[in-house]
mmCIF file of C-alpha atoms and ligand atoms in Angstrom:
data_model
loop_
_atom_site.group_PDB
_atom_site.id
_atom_site.type_symbol
_atom_site.label_atom_id
_atom_site.label_comp_id
_atom_site.label_asym_id
_atom_site.label_seq_id
_atom_site.Cartn_x
_atom_site.Cartn_y
_atom_site.Cartn_z
ATOM 1 C CA MET A 1 83.415 95.435 99.332
ATOM 2 C CA LYS A 2 86.182 93.523 101.135
ATOM 3 C CA LYS A 3 87.105 95.040 104.470
ATOM 4 C CA ILE A 4 90.610 94.796 105.779
ATOM 5 C CA ASP A 5 90.655 93.615 109.379
ATOM 6 C CA ARG A 6 93.400 94.309 111.862
ATOM 7 C CA ARG A 7 95.038 90.927 111.326
ATOM 8 C CA THR A 8 95.330 91.413 107.554
ATOM 9 C CA PHE A 9 96.583 94.914 108.152
ATOM 10 C CA ASN A 10 99.237 93.672 110.604
ATOM 11 C CA ASN A 11 100.371 90.817 108.360
ATOM 12 C CA LYS A 12 100.861 93.092 105.403
ATOM 13 C CA ILE A 13 102.683 95.670 107.474
ATOM 14 C CA VAL A 14 104.916 93.051 109.110
ATOM 15 C CA LYS A 15 105.872 91.671 105.690
ATOM 16 C CA GLY A 16 106.838 95.186 104.637
ATOM 17 C CA VAL A 17 108.985 95.639 107.738
ATOM 18 C CA VAL A 18 110.748 92.295 107.262
ATOM 19 C CA ALA A 19 111.489 93.167 103.662
ATOM 20 C CA ALA A 20 112.808 96.553 104.731
ATOM 21 C CA ALA A 21 114.963 94.992 107.439
ATOM 22 C CA LEU A 22 116.440 92.574 104.913
ATOM 23 C CA MET A 23 117.262 95.518 102.705
ATOM 24 C CA GLY A 24 118.812 97.263 105.716
ATOM 25 C CA GLY A 25 119.391 100.929 105.096
ATOM 26 C CA MET A 26 120.662 100.193 101.614
ATOM 27 C CA PRO A 27 119.287 102.053 98.662
ATOM 28 C CA LEU A 28 117.302 99.811 96.364
ATOM 29 C CA ALA A 29 120.359 98.859 94.360
ATOM 30 C CA CYS A 30 120.557 95.147 94.992
ATOM 31 C CA GLY A 31 118.677 93.299 92.294
ATOM 32 C CA MET A 32 119.441 96.074 89.822
ATOM 33 C CA GLY A 33 121.063 93.512 87.569
ATOM 34 C CA ALA A 34 117.763 91.721 87.204
ATOM 35 C CA ALA A 35 115.846 94.967 86.806
ATOM 36 C CA SER A 36 118.169 96.363 84.200
ATOM 37 C CA LYS A 37 117.350 93.437 81.911
ATOM 38 C CA LYS A 38 113.675 94.431 82.026
ATOM 39 C CA LYS A 39 112.040 97.173 80.035
ATOM 40 C CA LYS A 40 111.193 100.526 81.498
ATOM 41 C CA LEU A 41 107.630 100.508 82.776
ATOM 42 C CA GLY A 42 105.104 103.012 81.457
ATOM 43 C CA TYR A 43 103.225 105.318 83.825
ATOM 44 C CA ALA A 44 99.966 107.052 82.910
ATOM 45 C CA LEU A 45 99.203 110.185 84.917
ATOM 46 C CA VAL A 46 95.520 110.737 85.718
ATOM 47 C CA GLY A 47 94.942 114.455 86.280
ATOM 48 C CA LEU A 48 97.330 116.953 84.728
ATOM 49 C CA GLY A 49 97.286 119.648 87.410
ATOM 50 C CA SER A 50 100.255 121.367 88.973
ATOM 51 C CA TYR A 51 101.718 118.302 90.701
ATOM 52 C CA SER A 52 101.701 116.256 87.501
ATOM 53 C CA GLU A 53 102.967 119.123 85.370
ATOM 54 C CA TYR A 54 105.768 120.479 87.541
ATOM 55 C CA GLN A 55 106.874 117.427 89.547
ATOM 56 C CA LEU A 56 105.785 114.052 88.216
ATOM 57 C CA ALA A 57 106.233 114.514 84.452
ATOM 58 C CA PRO A 58 109.727 116.068 84.759
ATOM 59 C CA SER A 59 110.678 113.320 87.223
ATOM 60 C CA LEU A 60 109.529 110.609 84.823
ATOM 61 C CA ALA A 61 111.719 112.201 82.156
ATOM 62 C CA GLU A 62 114.729 111.631 84.478
ATOM 63 C CA ALA A 63 113.726 108.211 85.823
ATOM 64 C CA GLU A 64 115.834 105.089 85.288
ATOM 65 C CA HIS A 65 113.145 102.421 85.335
ATOM 66 C CA CYS A 66 110.035 104.159 84.023
ATOM 67 C CA TYR A 67 108.766 106.827 81.657
ATOM 68 C CA LEU A 68 105.633 108.828 80.903
ATOM 69 C CA ALA A 69 103.689 106.552 78.553
ATOM 70 C CA GLY A 70 100.191 108.027 78.746
ATOM 71 C CA ILE A 71 97.874 110.687 80.123
ATOM 72 C CA VAL A 72 94.282 110.848 81.345
ATOM 73 C CA THR A 73 92.748 114.311 81.349
ATOM 74 C CA GLY A 74 89.367 115.976 81.519
ATOM 75 C CA THR A 75 90.724 119.037 79.689
ATOM 76 C CA PRO A 76 90.954 118.404 75.904
ATOM 77 C CA GLU A 77 93.218 121.467 75.356
ATOM 78 C CA LYS A 78 95.949 119.796 77.402
ATOM 79 C CA GLU A 79 96.132 116.717 75.183
ATOM 80 C CA LYS A 80 98.230 118.123 72.298
ATOM 81 C CA ILE A 81 100.499 120.124 74.602
ATOM 82 C CA TRP A 82 101.395 117.001 76.589
ATOM 83 C CA MET A 83 101.618 114.731 73.514
ATOM 84 C CA ASP A 84 104.106 117.121 71.898
ATOM 85 C CA LYS A 85 106.130 117.782 75.030
ATOM 86 C CA TYR A 86 106.488 114.161 76.120
ATOM 87 C CA ASP A 87 106.208 112.338 72.791
ATOM 88 C CA ILE A 88 103.006 110.553 73.792
ATOM 89 C CA PRO A 89 101.097 108.801 70.980
ATOM 90 C CA LYS A 90 97.409 109.669 70.521
ATOM 91 C CA GLU A 91 96.323 106.128 71.402
ATOM 92 C CA ASN A 92 97.819 106.603 74.904
ATOM 93 C CA VAL A 93 95.640 109.632 75.655
ATOM 94 C CA TYR A 94 92.417 109.095 77.609
ATOM 95 C CA ASN A 95 89.696 111.148 79.240
ATOM 96 C CA TYR A 96 87.676 110.345 82.371
ATOM 97 C CA GLU A 97 84.924 108.666 80.337
ATOM 98 C CA ASN A 98 86.972 106.341 78.082
ATOM 99 C CA PHE A 99 89.626 105.680 80.765
ATOM 100 C CA ASP A 100 88.618 102.021 81.253
ATOM 101 C CA ALA A 101 89.818 101.212 77.714
ATOM 102 C CA ILE A 102 93.340 101.600 79.149
ATOM 103 C CA ALA A 103 92.971 97.900 80.069
ATOM 104 C CA LYS A 104 93.890 97.002 76.476
ATOM 105 C CA ASN A 105 96.915 99.290 76.303
ATOM 106 C CA SER A 106 100.132 97.347 76.843
ATOM 107 C CA ASP A 107 102.239 100.544 76.966
ATOM 108 C CA ILE A 108 100.656 101.437 80.298
ATOM 109 C CA ASP A 109 101.858 99.382 83.273
ATOM 110 C CA ILE A 110 101.095 101.774 86.127
ATOM 111 C CA VAL A 111 98.288 104.289 86.599
ATOM 112 C CA TYR A 112 99.160 107.218 88.883
ATOM 113 C CA VAL A 113 96.069 109.001 90.257
ATOM 114 C CA VAL A 114 96.785 112.719 90.811
ATOM 115 C CA LEU A 115 93.251 114.106 91.079
ATOM 116 C CA PRO A 116 91.414 115.944 93.878
ATOM 117 C CA ASN A 117 91.156 113.609 96.875
ATOM 118 C CA SER A 118 87.474 112.700 96.496
ATOM 119 C CA MET A 119 88.248 111.249 93.049
ATOM 120 C CA HIS A 120 91.121 108.984 94.192
ATOM 121 C CA ALA A 121 88.982 105.974 95.116
ATOM 122 C CA GLU A 122 87.006 105.917 91.869
ATOM 123 C CA PHE A 123 90.054 106.127 89.609
ATOM 124 C CA CYS A 124 92.268 103.799 91.676
ATOM 125 C CA ILE A 125 89.519 101.155 91.606
ATOM 126 C CA ARG A 126 88.921 101.620 87.867
ATOM 127 C CA ALA A 127 92.698 101.357 87.270
ATOM 128 C CA ALA A 128 92.904 98.126 89.290
ATOM 129 C CA LYS A 129 89.933 96.679 87.412
ATOM 130 C CA ALA A 130 91.764 97.536 84.190
ATOM 131 C CA GLY A 131 94.615 95.330 85.447
ATOM 132 C CA LYS A 132 97.094 98.169 85.997
ATOM 133 C CA HIS A 133 99.350 98.681 89.004
ATOM 134 C CA VAL A 134 98.229 101.739 90.954
ATOM 135 C CA VAL A 135 99.891 104.697 92.620
ATOM 136 C CA CYS A 136 97.510 106.874 94.635
ATOM 137 C CA GLU A 137 98.324 110.423 95.693
ATOM 138 C CA LYS A 138 97.964 111.521 99.291
ATOM 139 C CA PRO A 139 95.706 111.567 101.172
ATOM 140 C CA MET A 140 94.664 108.119 99.983
ATOM 141 C CA ALA A 141 90.957 109.034 99.849
ATOM 142 C CA ILE A 142 88.431 110.924 101.933
ATOM 143 C CA ASN A 143 87.629 108.225 104.508
ATOM 144 C CA VAL A 144 88.710 104.808 105.793
ATOM 145 C CA ASP A 145 85.998 102.931 103.879
ATOM 146 C CA GLU A 146 87.305 104.281 100.569
ATOM 147 C CA CYS A 147 90.879 103.299 101.507
ATOM 148 C CA ASN A 148 89.693 99.755 102.253
ATOM 149 C CA ALA A 149 87.863 99.652 98.917
ATOM 150 C CA ILE A 150 91.019 100.687 97.006
ATOM 151 C CA ILE A 151 93.101 98.038 98.791
ATOM 152 C CA ALA A 152 90.447 95.367 98.155
ATOM 153 C CA ALA A 153 90.207 96.276 94.446
ATOM 154 C CA CYS A 154 93.989 96.000 94.010
ATOM 155 C CA ASP A 155 94.083 92.697 95.934
ATOM 156 C CA ASP A 156 91.220 91.294 93.853
ATOM 157 C CA ALA A 157 92.907 92.340 90.613
ATOM 158 C CA GLY A 158 96.331 91.071 91.730
ATOM 159 C CA VAL A 159 97.978 94.434 91.065
ATOM 160 C CA LYS A 160 100.431 96.382 93.238
ATOM 161 C CA LEU A 161 99.350 99.486 95.118
ATOM 162 C CA GLY A 162 101.640 102.284 96.263
ATOM 163 C CA MET A 163 101.043 105.671 97.852
ATOM 164 C CA GLY A 164 102.523 108.861 96.436
ATOM 165 C CA TYR A 165 104.558 109.288 99.640
ATOM 166 C CA ARG A 166 107.689 110.661 97.949
ATOM 167 C CA LEU A 167 109.549 111.172 101.260
ATOM 168 C CA GLN A 168 109.606 107.416 101.857
ATOM 169 C CA SER A 169 112.196 107.275 99.050
ATOM 170 C CA GLU A 170 114.054 110.414 100.133
ATOM 171 C CA PRO A 171 117.563 110.126 101.667
ATOM 172 C CA TYR A 172 117.244 112.490 104.675
ATOM 173 C CA THR A 173 113.983 110.798 105.659
ATOM 174 C CA ASN A 174 115.620 107.394 105.327
ATOM 175 C CA GLU A 175 118.493 108.579 107.493
ATOM 176 C CA LEU A 176 115.972 109.332 110.263
ATOM 177 C CA LYS A 177 114.618 105.833 109.866
ATOM 178 C CA ARG A 178 118.174 104.489 110.201
ATOM 179 C CA PHE A 179 118.690 106.471 113.447
ATOM 180 C CA VAL A 180 115.514 104.860 114.781
ATOM 181 C CA ARG A 181 116.443 101.373 113.600
ATOM 182 C CA GLU A 182 120.009 101.530 114.961
ATOM 183 C CA LYS A 183 119.066 103.558 118.057
ATOM 184 C CA THR A 184 121.887 105.970 117.163
ATOM 185 C CA PHE A 185 120.588 108.472 119.733
ATOM 186 C CA GLY A 186 118.915 105.922 122.005
ATOM 187 C CA LYS A 187 115.162 105.748 122.411
ATOM 188 C CA VAL A 188 113.030 108.611 121.163
ATOM 189 C CA ARG A 189 111.294 110.431 124.036
ATOM 190 C CA TYR A 190 109.547 113.278 122.205
ATOM 191 C CA ILE A 191 108.865 114.036 118.557
ATOM 192 C CA THR A 192 107.432 117.169 117.013
ATOM 193 C CA ALA A 193 106.406 117.566 113.382
ATOM 194 C CA GLU A 194 105.052 120.830 112.022
ATOM 195 C CA MET A 195 103.960 120.960 108.395
ATOM 196 C CA GLY A 196 101.825 123.665 106.856
ATOM 197 C CA TYR A 197 101.647 126.551 104.428
ATOM 198 C CA TYR A 198 99.766 129.810 103.985
ATOM 199 C CA SER A 199 97.070 129.045 101.466
ATOM 200 C CA GLY A 200 96.720 132.655 100.317
ATOM 201 C CA SER A 201 93.474 134.209 99.197
ATOM 202 C CA ASN A 202 91.819 131.889 96.717
ATOM 203 C CA PRO A 203 88.648 130.624 98.386
ATOM 204 C CA ASP A 204 87.586 128.795 95.190
ATOM 205 C CA GLN A 205 90.410 126.212 95.232
ATOM 206 C CA TRP A 206 89.294 122.579 95.579
ATOM 207 C CA ARG A 207 91.451 122.109 98.689
ATOM 208 C CA LEU A 208 89.040 124.378 100.598
ATOM 209 C CA ASN A 209 85.973 122.513 99.300
ATOM 210 C CA LYS A 210 85.229 119.602 101.616
ATOM 211 C CA ALA A 211 83.312 117.609 98.992
ATOM 212 C CA LEU A 212 86.456 117.500 96.835
ATOM 213 C CA SER A 213 89.198 117.490 99.486
ATOM 214 C CA GLY A 214 87.591 115.500 102.299
ATOM 215 C CA GLY A 215 89.125 117.940 104.794
ATOM 216 C CA GLY A 216 91.514 120.840 105.066
ATOM 217 C CA ALA A 217 95.071 121.155 106.314
ATOM 218 C CA LEU A 218 95.020 117.752 108.017
ATOM 219 C CA GLY A 219 94.524 115.757 104.809
ATOM 220 C CA ASN A 220 96.986 117.939 102.955
ATOM 221 C CA MET A 221 100.071 118.909 104.995
ATOM 222 C CA GLY A 222 98.912 117.040 108.105
ATOM 223 C CA VAL A 223 99.661 113.756 106.360
ATOM 224 C CA TYR A 224 103.348 114.711 106.284
ATOM 225 C CA ALA A 225 103.302 115.568 109.988
ATOM 226 C CA ILE A 226 101.640 112.241 110.849
ATOM 227 C CA GLN A 227 104.138 110.374 108.683
ATOM 228 C CA ALA A 228 107.099 112.214 110.257
ATOM 229 C CA ALA A 229 105.895 111.470 113.794
ATOM 230 C CA ILE A 230 105.778 107.785 112.845
ATOM 231 C CA TYR A 231 109.009 107.370 110.860
ATOM 232 C CA GLY A 232 110.778 109.653 113.358
ATOM 233 C CA THR A 233 109.912 107.273 116.209
ATOM 234 C CA GLY A 234 109.463 103.973 114.336
ATOM 235 C CA GLU A 235 106.120 103.454 116.083
ATOM 236 C CA ASN A 236 102.426 103.851 115.444
ATOM 237 C CA PRO A 237 100.535 105.960 117.983
ATOM 238 C CA ILE A 238 98.340 104.240 120.544
ATOM 239 C CA SER A 239 96.385 107.354 121.421
ATOM 240 C CA VAL A 240 95.485 110.673 119.856
ATOM 241 C CA THR A 241 94.303 113.914 121.451
ATOM 242 C CA ALA A 242 93.597 116.867 119.150
ATOM 243 C CA GLN A 243 92.527 120.505 118.959
ATOM 244 C CA GLU A 244 91.411 122.696 116.070
ATOM 245 C CA TYR A 245 92.031 126.453 115.770
ATOM 246 C CA SER A 246 90.273 128.792 113.386
ATOM 247 C CA THR A 247 91.591 132.328 113.005
ATOM 248 C CA ARG A 248 90.124 133.097 109.544
ATOM 249 C CA PRO A 249 86.687 131.437 109.616
ATOM 250 C CA GLU A 250 85.460 133.751 106.842
ATOM 251 C CA TYR A 251 88.069 132.184 104.502
ATOM 252 C CA PHE A 252 88.172 128.591 105.804
ATOM 253 C CA LYS A 253 84.394 128.147 105.688
ATOM 254 C CA ASP A 254 84.280 124.463 104.816
ATOM 255 C CA THR A 255 87.583 122.894 105.886
ATOM 256 C CA ASP A 256 89.961 122.835 108.836
ATOM 257 C CA GLU A 257 92.546 125.611 109.048
ATOM 258 C CA THR A 258 94.936 124.668 111.880
ATOM 259 C CA ILE A 259 95.105 121.449 113.877
ATOM 260 C CA MET A 260 97.368 120.269 116.687
ATOM 261 C CA ALA A 261 97.428 116.668 117.865
ATOM 262 C CA GLN A 262 99.327 114.799 120.566
ATOM 263 C CA PHE A 263 100.300 111.160 120.260
ATOM 264 C CA GLU A 264 101.330 108.519 122.783
ATOM 265 C CA PHE A 265 103.495 105.691 121.456
ATOM 266 C CA PRO A 266 103.873 102.144 122.832
ATOM 267 C CA SER A 267 107.471 102.795 124.013
ATOM 268 C CA GLY A 268 106.345 105.705 126.189
ATOM 269 C CA ALA A 269 107.473 108.331 123.687
ATOM 270 C CA VAL A 270 105.099 111.231 123.138
ATOM 271 C CA GLY A 271 104.606 113.438 120.116
ATOM 272 C CA ASN A 272 103.014 116.664 119.005
ATOM 273 C CA ILE A 273 102.036 117.474 115.435
ATOM 274 C CA MET A 274 100.832 120.752 114.018
ATOM 275 C CA THR A 275 99.394 121.416 110.589
ATOM 276 C CA SER A 276 97.843 124.445 108.991
ATOM 277 C CA HIS A 277 96.625 126.054 105.794
ATOM 278 C CA ASN A 278 97.352 129.408 107.414
ATOM 279 C CA ILE A 279 100.933 129.050 108.734
ATOM 280 C CA SER A 280 104.057 128.121 106.782
ATOM 281 C CA MET A 281 106.142 125.574 108.719
ATOM 282 C CA ASN A 282 108.131 122.554 107.703
ATOM 283 C CA ARG A 283 110.182 120.704 110.298
ATOM 284 C CA VAL A 284 110.556 117.561 112.370
ATOM 285 C CA HIS A 285 112.588 117.235 115.590
ATOM 286 C CA ALA A 286 113.158 114.193 117.805
ATOM 287 C CA SER A 287 114.490 114.448 121.386
ATOM 288 C CA CYS A 288 116.102 111.152 122.357
ATOM 289 C CA GLU A 289 117.877 109.545 125.324
ATOM 290 C CA LYS A 290 121.316 110.413 123.926
ATOM 291 C CA GLY A 291 120.801 113.452 121.741
ATOM 292 C CA TRP A 292 118.486 114.702 119.020
ATOM 293 C CA TYR A 293 117.919 114.790 115.262
ATOM 294 C CA ALA A 294 115.974 117.172 113.092
ATOM 295 C CA LEU A 295 115.032 117.999 109.517
ATOM 296 C CA ASP A 296 114.282 121.610 108.637
ATOM 297 C CA PRO A 297 112.958 121.756 105.996
ATOM 298 C CA GLY A 298 111.595 118.274 106.434
ATOM 299 C CA SER A 299 108.901 117.760 103.815
ATOM 300 C CA ASN A 300 109.247 120.024 100.784
ATOM 301 C CA TYR A 301 110.515 118.925 97.358
ATOM 302 C CA GLY A 302 114.056 119.339 98.583
ATOM 303 C CA PRO A 303 116.811 119.475 99.120
ATOM 304 C CA LEU A 304 115.872 118.848 102.747
ATOM 305 C CA ALA A 305 118.348 119.820 105.468
ATOM 306 C CA GLY A 306 119.283 117.713 108.476
ATOM 307 C CA GLU A 307 121.104 118.201 111.729
ATOM 308 C CA THR A 308 121.727 116.067 114.794
ATOM 309 C CA SER A 309 123.346 116.541 118.205
ATOM 310 C CA LYS A 310 126.438 115.015 116.542
ATOM 311 C CA GLY A 311 126.485 117.408 113.579
ATOM 312 C CA LYS A 312 124.961 118.063 110.183
ATOM 313 C CA ILE A 313 123.784 115.366 107.793
ATOM 314 C CA GLU A 314 124.086 115.880 104.059
ATOM 315 C CA PHE A 315 122.998 114.015 100.956
ATOM 316 C CA PRO A 316 123.117 114.894 97.272
ATOM 317 C CA HIS A 317 119.804 116.055 95.877
ATOM 318 C CA GLU A 318 117.728 114.130 93.360
ATOM 319 C CA ARG A 319 114.078 114.601 92.487
ATOM 320 C CA GLN A 320 112.128 112.799 95.216
ATOM 321 C CA GLN A 321 109.386 111.815 92.776
ATOM 322 C CA LYS A 322 111.924 110.183 90.466
ATOM 323 C CA LEU A 323 113.246 108.090 93.376
ATOM 324 C CA GLN A 324 109.682 107.242 94.447
ATOM 325 C CA MET A 325 108.471 106.170 90.993
ATOM 326 C CA ASP A 326 111.653 104.171 90.303
ATOM 327 C CA ASP A 327 111.323 102.455 93.711
ATOM 328 C CA PHE A 328 107.765 101.393 92.894
ATOM 329 C CA VAL A 329 108.954 99.857 89.613
ATOM 330 C CA GLN A 330 111.647 97.979 91.533
ATOM 331 C CA HIS A 331 108.927 96.667 93.809
ATOM 332 C CA ILE A 332 106.987 95.399 90.789
ATOM 333 C CA GLN A 333 109.947 94.070 88.832
ATOM 334 C CA VAL A 334 112.298 92.576 91.415
ATOM 335 C CA GLY A 335 110.227 92.404 94.579
ATOM 336 C CA ALA A 336 111.992 95.247 96.349
ATOM 337 C CA PRO A 337 110.037 96.514 99.387
ATOM 338 C CA ASN A 338 106.998 98.612 98.705
ATOM 339 C CA ARG A 339 108.140 101.712 100.542
ATOM 340 C CA ALA A 340 104.629 103.190 100.758
ATOM 341 C CA PRO A 341 102.023 100.424 100.539
ATOM 342 C CA GLY A 342 98.295 101.143 100.478
ATOM 343 C CA GLU A 343 98.049 99.961 104.096
ATOM 344 C CA MET A 344 100.226 102.916 105.059
ATOM 345 C CA GLY A 345 97.740 105.269 103.402
ATOM 346 C CA LEU A 346 94.918 103.462 105.217
ATOM 347 C CA ARG A 347 96.744 103.726 108.546
ATOM 348 C CA ASP A 348 97.236 107.464 108.083
ATOM 349 C CA MET A 349 93.540 107.866 107.250
ATOM 350 C CA MET A 350 92.665 105.958 110.458
ATOM 351 C CA ILE A 351 94.817 108.405 112.412
ATOM 352 C CA MET A 352 93.199 111.376 110.640
ATOM 353 C CA GLU A 353 89.750 110.067 111.511
ATOM 354 C CA ALA A 354 90.851 109.631 115.151
ATOM 355 C CA ILE A 355 92.081 113.240 115.160
ATOM 356 C CA TYR A 356 88.738 114.505 113.835
ATOM 357 C CA THR A 357 86.919 112.353 116.408
ATOM 358 C CA SER A 358 88.995 113.801 119.234
ATOM 359 C CA ILE A 359 88.273 117.358 118.038
ATOM 360 C CA ALA A 360 84.550 116.621 117.697
ATOM 361 C CA GLU A 361 84.533 115.302 121.276
ATOM 362 C CA GLY A 362 86.203 118.389 122.710
ATOM 363 C CA GLY A 363 89.781 117.103 122.742
ATOM 364 C CA LYS A 364 89.021 113.723 124.281
ATOM 365 C CA LYS A 365 91.761 111.079 124.119
ATOM 366 C CA VAL A 366 91.026 108.521 121.370
ATOM 367 C CA LEU A 367 92.726 105.141 121.711
ATOM 368 C CA MET A 368 94.182 103.600 118.558
ATOM 369 C CA ASP A 369 94.652 99.903 117.876
ATOM 370 C CA LEU A 370 97.127 99.815 114.993
ATOM 371 C CA ALA A 371 99.719 97.140 114.311
ATOM 372 C CA PRO A 372 102.035 96.872 117.325
ATOM 373 C CA GLY A 373 105.671 96.626 116.395
ATOM 374 C CA PHE A 374 105.178 98.326 113.070
ATOM 375 C CA GLY A 375 108.434 100.061 112.630
ATOM 376 C CA PHE A 376 111.063 101.205 110.329
ATOM 377 C CA GLU A 377 109.258 101.642 107.066
ATOM 378 C CA GLY A 378 106.734 103.853 108.794
HETATM 379 P P1 NAD B 401 95.641 120.749 90.965
HETATM 380 O O1 NAD B 401 94.475 121.556 91.383
HETATM 381 O O2 NAD B 401 96.838 121.476 90.465
HETATM 382 O O3 NAD B 401 95.210 119.699 89.830
HETATM 383 C C1 NAD B 401 94.028 118.957 89.940
HETATM 384 C C2 NAD B 401 93.750 118.270 88.620
HETATM 385 O O4 NAD B 401 92.524 117.562 88.742
HETATM 386 C C3 NAD B 401 93.582 119.270 87.461
HETATM 387 O O5 NAD B 401 94.177 118.736 86.302
HETATM 388 C C4 NAD B 401 92.076 119.365 87.293
HETATM 389 O O6 NAD B 401 91.696 119.655 85.963
HETATM 390 C C5 NAD B 401 91.653 117.945 87.668
HETATM 391 N N1 NAD B 401 90.269 117.897 88.142
HETATM 392 C C6 NAD B 401 89.363 116.969 87.738
HETATM 393 N N2 NAD B 401 88.176 117.189 88.318
HETATM 394 C C7 NAD B 401 88.321 118.268 89.108
HETATM 395 C C8 NAD B 401 87.442 118.986 89.956
HETATM 396 N N3 NAD B 401 86.155 118.608 90.114
HETATM 397 N N4 NAD B 401 87.922 120.059 90.613
HETATM 398 C C9 NAD B 401 89.216 120.430 90.490
HETATM 399 N N5 NAD B 401 90.123 119.778 89.689
HETATM 400 C C10 NAD B 401 89.662 118.715 88.997
HETATM 401 O O7 NAD B 401 96.008 119.807 92.193
HETATM 402 P P2 NAD B 401 97.397 119.115 92.479
HETATM 403 O O8 NAD B 401 98.208 119.998 93.354
HETATM 404 O O9 NAD B 401 98.006 118.615 91.235
HETATM 405 O O10 NAD B 401 96.904 117.891 93.438
HETATM 406 C C11 NAD B 401 96.380 116.679 92.918
HETATM 407 C C12 NAD B 401 96.580 115.561 93.933
HETATM 408 O O11 NAD B 401 97.969 115.409 94.173
HETATM 409 C C13 NAD B 401 95.940 115.800 95.286
HETATM 410 O O12 NAD B 401 95.478 114.601 95.820
HETATM 411 C C14 NAD B 401 97.085 116.319 96.133
HETATM 412 O O13 NAD B 401 96.921 116.063 97.518
HETATM 413 C C15 NAD B 401 98.241 115.548 95.555
HETATM 414 N N6 NAD B 401 99.522 116.252 95.709
HETATM 415 C C16 NAD B 401 100.563 115.576 96.255
HETATM 416 C C17 NAD B 401 101.778 116.203 96.401
HETATM 417 C C18 NAD B 401 102.947 115.442 96.985
HETATM 418 O O14 NAD B 401 103.957 116.056 97.283
HETATM 419 N N7 NAD B 401 102.859 114.120 97.101
HETATM 420 C C19 NAD B 401 101.945 117.528 96.019
HETATM 421 C C20 NAD B 401 100.869 118.184 95.436
HETATM 422 C C21 NAD B 401 99.647 117.533 95.290
#
């Protein structure tokens, strides 16, 4: 297994930032002429659960540069329903066992892994070995070693790797990144990001089973809070201090319920994130030298809502997943920036592991050595 060292990590991240800076805050429209001459790329969804059914498949039906070309499912009853609904030919339908035969299928350009988190690494690596570009849902995997293995497999196969970080293609989120880049409100001094939901009363769901999920709220909604703290400041944290709270231990037997974590950033900014499977919350707020900006809601399927010390911000709503999947095709076809590269998923997993380490050590400060200067695509 090839391990990514800090230098490789930094180089890849820096390239992403340079590409993003060249694009400025522009939507990925430049180069559209070239892209429009190319065919739509075919996605295959692996795992036909609720996210695939209610978000990704309808978004692919609306996408400009891609379409739903195939499915991979472990549930035979779903095959005909999906074939009929999305006009998918039988030869583009796979199960978990015969999945590797997808290598010979020229209709499928991109494999999108939408399975429980512990299955991400296996299917991303098998997809890369089949020569397909890969999109991996969040969290990238269940530990840093698996993230490294996914990145190495895609590098070895010469295929592109993107994370399912839909907000990286979302206009309100990109407006926050513009505020950071242009210092519209001066330097950020304090950022808070609170993302969670009440997970109800179904103890049998895979998200509460550590072997399948890798963790609880942190790997689920906590990823959005970590991401928001980073794109809201334009910096990676240099230290993490964290606490865990459990108010329903009889229900959250195997996974974390509520976590708070504090970050220090290289500029001197500080941050606080909160995530939970027991509390519904969904906002990000940055206090800056010359004002503030906030999204509330800041991470749901939209439309998001934004406000600043100078007034409201407003954008028309489009499906975030459509923007995300089209952006990834633009990355493949015309070299547009990869808005959510695998290294970003790896970085977030490193931060999650630091948070768990801090909690295990009684809230001790854990120092982080991530790419300095990593910025606006964060
Ligand atoms: P889900 O429970 O609705 O679907 C899971 C799918 O995996 C089902 O089709 C199920 O049959 C299949 N599966 C295969 N083996 C399984 C097993 N051993 N146990 C349970 N299911 C198994 O989950 P979902 O909400 O669609 O989430 C799938 C992935 O997508 C997760 O990684 C999740 O974090 C991610 N997700 C991302 C977003 C986002 O906004 N980016 C939103 C929802 C989910």
